[in-house]
Every structure is written in C-alpha cells, then in structure tokens.
Amino acid sequence: MTQYASGRMLAEMDDGVGLITFNQPEKRNAMSVDMWGGLGEILDAFAADPAVRVIVLTGAGSKAFVSGADISQFDKTRSDSNAQVEYDKLTSAGRAKLAGFPKPVIARVRGYCLGGGLGIAMQADLRIAAVDSEFGIPAARLGIAYSYEMVSKLVSLVGPSHARMMLYTGARITAAEAERIGLVNRVVADEDLSDVVVDIARSIADNAPLSIRAAKLAVDDTVRADRDRNRAAVEAAVAACFDSVDYREGRTAFMEKRTPRFVGR
Ligand code: COA
C-alpha cells in the first residue's frame, strides 16, 4: 500500500484492480485540499500503469464514502468567491484527472456520500452501494452551490426532476431511493459489498481494455454538451479495436472454446 497526502489517500493494486481509499475516517473521510492533490498523483500512477485495468474508489471505515469537502478548511480556503477561485485551482487538477481518467472507475460506497463526495462518486463509471449508504447534496444548507459540472453530471444520471429535489431540499436519500432514481447502479447487503465490487472489477479487468476504452469514450461523449463532443476520438477508439491483437485473440479464443487473454493492444 502506498500513502499519499500524509496518509489521507491510500493506493494499492491487486491483480489488475487499483484500489484508492479516502482515509480521513475521523472526519467521515471529508476531502481536504491536499487529498485532492494525493488523488491526482494516484490517478497519474494508475493511468500510466498498463497492469491497472480498472480502479475502485472507497472510503476508510464503514461510516462514510466521502462526507464532502472538508468544511473545517472553508474559513481559510473558500471564504468568498475569490478564495473559491483559488480553491478551484488547487483542486482542479485532481478533479480533471478523475473526470478524464481513461480506464473504468467504480465507486464502492458505504455510509455517507455527500456533496463533493457524491460529486466524486458521480465521476465514477459505476456506483455500487451498501444498503446502509446515504446520499445527499447539502450545499443549500451551507449557503454554497454545486458547480455546473456536478449539476450536469447529476442531471445526466437522475434527470432534472430528481436533481432539483436533491439540490433544493439538501435532504439525504437512502441507498434504495438512490437506486430507484438511477444515482447508483446496484445496492447490496453491507457484508457483500466488497465481494460484489471485486466480481464486477474482475470481469471488467478480464475484458479487452481497448473495447472498454472505446465504450467509455462513447458514453462520455453522449452526455457532453455538443460543443465539447469529440466524435472523431470515439471513432478512432472503435477502429483501434478492429485493428487490435486483442480482437484476433477474442475471435480465436471463441472458436477454440477457451477464455481469451487480452493484452490491451
Ligand atoms: N468536513 C469536515 N469535518 C467533517 C465533515 C466535513 N464534510 N463531515 C464530518 N466531519 C467531522 C465532524 O465535524 C465531526 O468532527 P468532531 O468529531 O471533531 O466533532 C466528525 O467528522 C464526525 O461527524 P459527526 O457529525 O459527529 O458524525 P455523524 O455520523 O453524526 O454525521 C455527517 C456524519 C457526515 C452526516 C455529518 O458530519 C455531516 O453532516 N457532515 C457535513 C456534510 C456536508 O455538509 N458535506 C458537504 C460539504 S460541501
């Protein structure tokens, strides 16, 4: 296990799956500025390592995924709109790396998943939650606002009506409600959470990386504003699959009735 941000961010790798842990359990894993820096460093390392096929984000302990930004830093780092611009600068590199991460990301959620913490989970490709999770965006209770980027992410997942309900009331919703409105992919018993996520991560890690990359680019492109779309990049990623060693391996393995072994080329 490697520590970042003075141990508040942890990274480990197991058989193709990179695990990133938000580790500030005494504050319900609230996200400090330096944790954003640590997250960015881990994402860089995992993006560059071909052995990492998929990553899992999780919170230390059983009480929270991430309870949002670290409010105790707000007086210093987000006291007004100018300070907020600075805060955005300090955290934007980590945010951009998460938003643009080229491999699949799974958020494994247990406990509170609030505000910026939900923002992190929404940047993941998949969200798997334990029954005891709670989701919410308390921004209106603090007098701050969710960024446009996060609001549009929320709307893309749950639609404008549920987005308004969450943003206007600031109320927390249960895991079951989150699943019903499409905020999470699946809800499982607390004790099954790790195993279910490992199973999903393993099945992704065993599939052809270039196919998954093409799928990720295509899905991301469909939920982007028109002006930010890059159809050419999606088409190039699709074409790369058809020219890949893995495509040959996939069809050969099928004909030979064996499991394919993909290399990501
Ligand atoms: N930032 C900083 N500290 C936080 C925090 C956050 N986002 N969330 C929790 N903490 C701290 C609490 O201040 C408390 O510290 P203390 O032990 O020094 O008093 C500790 O974590 C435990 O929190 P507590 O409220 O006692 O636990 P709980 O289980 O009763 O409630 C929450 C947990 C997450 C529901 C509650 O702490 C909360 O509402 N946090 C703020 C969530 C929020 O507004 N997030 C959006 C930020 S943009």
PDB file of N, CA and C and ligand atoms in Angstrom, residues 24-31 63-64 66-74 78 112 114-117 134 136-139 141-142 144 146 172, ligand 1:
ATOM      1  N   GLN A  24      -9.763   9.591   5.852  1.00  0.00           N
ATOM      2  CA  GLN A  24      -9.831  10.548   6.954  1.00  0.00           C
ATOM      3  C   GLN A  24     -11.100  10.198   7.768  1.00  0.00           C
ATOM      4  N   PRO A  25     -11.115   8.942   8.298  1.00  0.00           N
ATOM      5  CA  PRO A  25     -12.360   8.439   8.898  1.00  0.00           C
ATOM      6  C   PRO A  25     -12.851   9.279  10.072  1.00  0.00           C
ATOM      7  N   GLU A  26     -11.908   9.937  10.791  1.00  0.00           N
ATOM      8  CA  GLU A  26     -12.347  10.749  11.949  1.00  0.00           C
ATOM      9  C   GLU A  26     -13.178  11.936  11.496  1.00  0.00           C
ATOM     10  N   LYS A  27     -13.117  12.299  10.211  1.00  0.00           N
ATOM     11  CA  LYS A  27     -13.969  13.365   9.663  1.00  0.00           C
ATOM     12  C   LYS A  27     -14.893  12.793   8.601  1.00  0.00           C
ATOM     13  N   ARG A  28     -15.229  11.545   8.753  1.00  0.00           N
ATOM     14  CA  ARG A  28     -16.103  10.857   7.783  1.00  0.00           C
ATOM     15  C   ARG A  28     -15.535  10.981   6.358  1.00  0.00           C
ATOM     16  N   ASN A  29     -14.196  10.888   6.293  1.00  0.00           N
ATOM     17  CA  ASN A  29     -13.467  10.943   5.012  1.00  0.00           C
ATOM     18  C   ASN A  29     -13.737  12.224   4.215  1.00  0.00           C
ATOM     19  N   ALA A  30     -13.942  13.338   4.941  1.00  0.00           N
ATOM     20  CA  ALA A  30     -14.083  14.636   4.266  1.00  0.00           C
ATOM     21  C   ALA A  30     -12.828  14.894   3.438  1.00  0.00           C
ATOM     22  N   MET A  31     -13.020  15.567   2.313  1.00  0.00           N
ATOM     23  CA  MET A  31     -11.952  15.714   1.317  1.00  0.00           C
ATOM     24  C   MET A  31     -11.229  17.049   1.506  1.00  0.00           C
ATOM     25  N   LYS A  63     -18.351   4.116   7.991  1.00  0.00           N
ATOM     26  CA  LYS A  63     -19.319   5.195   8.204  1.00  0.00           C
ATOM     27  C   LYS A  63     -19.516   6.112   7.006  1.00  0.00           C
ATOM     28  N   ALA A  64     -18.501   6.196   6.133  1.00  0.00           N
ATOM     29  CA  ALA A  64     -18.634   7.142   5.025  1.00  0.00           C
ATOM     30  C   ALA A  64     -17.801   6.721   3.817  1.00  0.00           C
ATOM     31  N   VAL A  66     -17.313   9.488   1.239  1.00  0.00           N
ATOM     32  CA  VAL A  66     -16.715  10.806   1.483  1.00  0.00           C
ATOM     33  C   VAL A  66     -17.851  11.734   1.895  1.00  0.00           C
ATOM     34  N   SER A  67     -17.678  12.450   3.028  1.00  0.00           N
ATOM     35  CA  SER A  67     -18.762  13.299   3.537  1.00  0.00           C
ATOM     36  C   SER A  67     -18.744  14.693   2.918  1.00  0.00           C
ATOM     37  N   GLY A  68     -18.036  14.853   1.812  1.00  0.00           N
ATOM     38  CA  GLY A  68     -17.985  16.145   1.133  1.00  0.00           C
ATOM     39  C   GLY A  68     -16.642  16.797   1.326  1.00  0.00           C
ATOM     40  N   ALA A  69     -16.562  18.047   0.911  1.00  0.00           N
ATOM     41  CA  ALA A  69     -15.325  18.798   1.127  1.00  0.00           C
ATOM     42  C   ALA A  69     -15.130  18.979   2.629  1.00  0.00           C
ATOM     43  N   ASP A  70     -13.873  19.185   3.027  1.00  0.00           N
ATOM     44  CA  ASP A  70     -13.560  19.367   4.452  1.00  0.00           C
ATOM     45  C   ASP A  70     -13.986  20.779   4.867  1.00  0.00           C
ATOM     46  N   ILE A  71     -15.122  20.863   5.563  1.00  0.00           N
ATOM     47  CA  ILE A  71     -15.712  22.168   5.900  1.00  0.00           C
ATOM     48  C   ILE A  71     -14.808  22.948   6.853  1.00  0.00           C
ATOM     49  N   SER A  72     -13.978  22.224   7.620  1.00  0.00           N
ATOM     50  CA  SER A  72     -13.111  22.932   8.574  1.00  0.00           C
ATOM     51  C   SER A  72     -12.069  23.780   7.843  1.00  0.00           C
ATOM     52  N   GLN A  73     -11.856  23.527   6.547  1.00  0.00           N
ATOM     53  CA  GLN A  73     -10.893  24.341   5.784  1.00  0.00           C
ATOM     54  C   GLN A  73     -11.565  25.528   5.096  1.00  0.00           C
ATOM     55  N   PHE A  74     -12.898  25.622   5.180  1.00  0.00           N
ATOM     56  CA  PHE A  74     -13.615  26.628   4.374  1.00  0.00           C
ATOM     57  C   PHE A  74     -13.258  28.058   4.759  1.00  0.00           C
ATOM     58  N   ARG A  78     -12.110  28.786   1.327  1.00  0.00           N
ATOM     59  CA  ARG A  78     -13.278  29.069   0.492  1.00  0.00           C
ATOM     60  C   ARG A  78     -14.145  30.160   1.127  1.00  0.00           C
ATOM     61  N   TYR A 112     -22.040   7.568   4.458  1.00  0.00           N
ATOM     62  CA  TYR A 112     -22.389   8.875   3.883  1.00  0.00           C
ATOM     63  C   TYR A 112     -21.638   9.155   2.585  1.00  0.00           C
ATOM     64  N   LEU A 114     -21.792  12.438   0.419  1.00  0.00           N
ATOM     65  CA  LEU A 114     -22.457  13.736   0.444  1.00  0.00           C
ATOM     66  C   LEU A 114     -21.672  14.796  -0.333  1.00  0.00           C
ATOM     67  N   GLY A 115     -22.403  15.742  -0.891  1.00  0.00           N
ATOM     68  CA  GLY A 115     -21.800  16.917  -1.514  1.00  0.00           C
ATOM     69  C   GLY A 115     -20.700  16.563  -2.493  1.00  0.00           C
ATOM     70  N   GLY A 116     -19.490  17.091  -2.214  1.00  0.00           N
ATOM     71  CA  GLY A 116     -18.349  16.800  -3.085  1.00  0.00           C
ATOM     72  C   GLY A 116     -18.026  15.307  -3.126  1.00  0.00           C
ATOM     73  N   GLY A 117     -18.412  14.581  -2.070  1.00  0.00           N
ATOM     74  CA  GLY A 117     -18.199  13.130  -2.052  1.00  0.00           C
ATOM     75  C   GLY A 117     -19.086  12.445  -3.076  1.00  0.00           C
ATOM     76  N   GLU A 134     -26.047   6.585   2.489  1.00  0.00           N
ATOM     77  CA  GLU A 134     -26.964   7.728   2.348  1.00  0.00           C
ATOM     78  C   GLU A 134     -26.328   8.741   1.418  1.00  0.00           C
ATOM     79  N   GLY A 136     -26.615  12.671  -0.527  1.00  0.00           N
ATOM     80  CA  GLY A 136     -27.240  13.979  -0.445  1.00  0.00           C
ATOM     81  C   GLY A 136     -26.295  15.079  -0.888  1.00  0.00           C
ATOM     82  N   ILE A 137     -26.890  16.225  -1.189  1.00  0.00           N
ATOM     83  CA  ILE A 137     -26.106  17.398  -1.583  1.00  0.00           C
ATOM     84  C   ILE A 137     -26.507  18.549  -0.656  1.00  0.00           C
ATOM     85  N   PRO A 138     -25.759  18.719   0.474  1.00  0.00           N
ATOM     86  CA  PRO A 138     -26.177  19.723   1.468  1.00  0.00           C
ATOM     87  C   PRO A 138     -25.779  21.158   1.117  1.00  0.00           C
ATOM     88  N   ALA A 139     -25.370  21.428  -0.126  1.00  0.00           N
ATOM     89  CA  ALA A 139     -24.853  22.765  -0.478  1.00  0.00           C
ATOM     90  C   ALA A 139     -25.787  23.879  -0.012  1.00  0.00           C
ATOM     91  N   ARG A 141     -27.768  23.971   2.366  1.00  0.00           N
ATOM     92  CA  ARG A 141     -27.794  24.110   3.829  1.00  0.00           C
ATOM     93  C   ARG A 141     -26.568  24.847   4.343  1.00  0.00           C
ATOM     94  N   LEU A 142     -25.527  24.915   3.485  1.00  0.00           N
ATOM     95  CA  LEU A 142     -24.297  25.603   3.871  1.00  0.00           C
ATOM     96  C   LEU A 142     -24.205  26.978   3.223  1.00  0.00           C
ATOM     97  N   ILE A 144     -23.654  27.389  -0.036  1.00  0.00           N
ATOM     98  CA  ILE A 144     -22.762  27.347  -1.198  1.00  0.00           C
ATOM     99  C   ILE A 144     -23.516  26.714  -2.360  1.00  0.00           C
ATOM    100  N   TYR A 146     -23.399  23.904  -5.781  1.00  0.00           N
ATOM    101  CA  TYR A 146     -22.774  22.823  -6.535  1.00  0.00           C
ATOM    102  C   TYR A 146     -22.344  23.400  -7.884  1.00  0.00           C
ATOM    103  N   ARG A 172     -31.083  14.077   2.655  1.00  0.00           N
ATOM    104  CA  ARG A 172     -30.378  12.836   2.323  1.00  0.00           C
ATOM    105  C   ARG A 172     -31.378  11.782   1.874  1.00  0.00           C
TER     106      ARG A 172
HETATM  107  N1  COA B   1     -15.902  18.409   6.774  1.00  0.00           N
HETATM  108  C1  COA B   1     -15.220  18.485   7.941  1.00  0.00           C
HETATM  109  N2  COA B   1     -15.490  17.721   9.009  1.00  0.00           N
HETATM  110  C2  COA B   1     -16.476  16.847   8.881  1.00  0.00           C
HETATM  111  C3  COA B   1     -17.242  16.707   7.711  1.00  0.00           C
HETATM  112  C4  COA B   1     -16.909  17.538   6.619  1.00  0.00           C
HETATM  113  N3  COA B   1     -17.539  17.473   5.450  1.00  0.00           N
HETATM  114  N4  COA B   1     -18.175  15.745   7.896  1.00  0.00           N
HETATM  115  C5  COA B   1     -17.997  15.298   9.157  1.00  0.00           C
HETATM  116  N5  COA B   1     -16.988  15.952   9.752  1.00  0.00           N
HETATM  117  C6  COA B   1     -16.487  15.784  11.130  1.00  0.00           C
HETATM  118  C7  COA B   1     -17.428  16.360  12.154  1.00  0.00           C
HETATM  119  O1  COA B   1     -17.201  17.746  12.311  1.00  0.00           O
HETATM  120  C8  COA B   1     -17.068  15.556  13.390  1.00  0.00           C
HETATM  121  O2  COA B   1     -15.886  16.109  13.934  1.00  0.00           O
HETATM  122  P1  COA B   1     -15.666  16.114  15.544  1.00  0.00           P
HETATM  123  O3  COA B   1     -15.583  14.659  15.931  1.00  0.00           O
HETATM  124  O4  COA B   1     -14.376  16.842  15.695  1.00  0.00           O
HETATM  125  O5  COA B   1     -16.843  16.810  16.128  1.00  0.00           O
HETATM  126  C9  COA B   1     -16.726  14.188  12.809  1.00  0.00           C
HETATM  127  O6  COA B   1     -16.464  14.400  11.413  1.00  0.00           O
HETATM  128  C10 COA B   1     -17.855  13.191  12.909  1.00  0.00           C
HETATM  129  O7  COA B   1     -19.002  13.830  12.403  1.00  0.00           O
HETATM  130  P2  COA B   1     -20.429  13.768  13.154  1.00  0.00           P
HETATM  131  O8  COA B   1     -21.290  14.851  12.588  1.00  0.00           O
HETATM  132  O9  COA B   1     -20.219  13.753  14.634  1.00  0.00           O
HETATM  133  O10 COA B   1     -20.892  12.318  12.702  1.00  0.00           O
HETATM  134  P3  COA B   1     -22.321  11.781  12.308  1.00  0.00           P
HETATM  135  O11 COA B   1     -22.116  10.355  11.972  1.00  0.00           O
HETATM  136  O12 COA B   1     -23.303  12.152  13.354  1.00  0.00           O
HETATM  137  O13 COA B   1     -22.734  12.608  10.975  1.00  0.00           O
HETATM  138  C11 COA B   1     -22.426  13.505   8.762  1.00  0.00           C
HETATM  139  C12 COA B   1     -21.994  12.458   9.809  1.00  0.00           C
HETATM  140  C13 COA B   1     -21.485  13.268   7.571  1.00  0.00           C
HETATM  141  C14 COA B   1     -23.886  13.304   8.357  1.00  0.00           C
HETATM  142  C15 COA B   1     -22.272  14.913   9.337  1.00  0.00           C
HETATM  143  O14 COA B   1     -20.980  15.007   9.910  1.00  0.00           O
HETATM  144  C16 COA B   1     -22.393  15.992   8.312  1.00  0.00           C
HETATM  145  O15 COA B   1     -23.499  16.413   8.001  1.00  0.00           O
HETATM  146  N6  COA B   1     -21.256  16.469   7.740  1.00  0.00           N
HETATM  147  C17 COA B   1     -21.247  17.548   6.786  1.00  0.00           C
HETATM  148  C18 COA B   1     -21.658  17.058   5.450  1.00  0.00           C
HETATM  149  C19 COA B   1     -21.677  18.182   4.441  1.00  0.00           C
HETATM  150  O16 COA B   1     -22.277  19.221   4.625  1.00  0.00           O
HETATM  151  N7  COA B   1     -20.961  17.955   3.335  1.00  0.00           N
HETATM  152  C20 COA B   1     -20.905  18.873   2.239  1.00  0.00           C
HETATM  153  C21 COA B   1     -19.682  19.671   2.331  1.00  0.00           C
HETATM  154  S1  COA B   1     -19.555  20.664   0.851  1.00  0.00           S
END
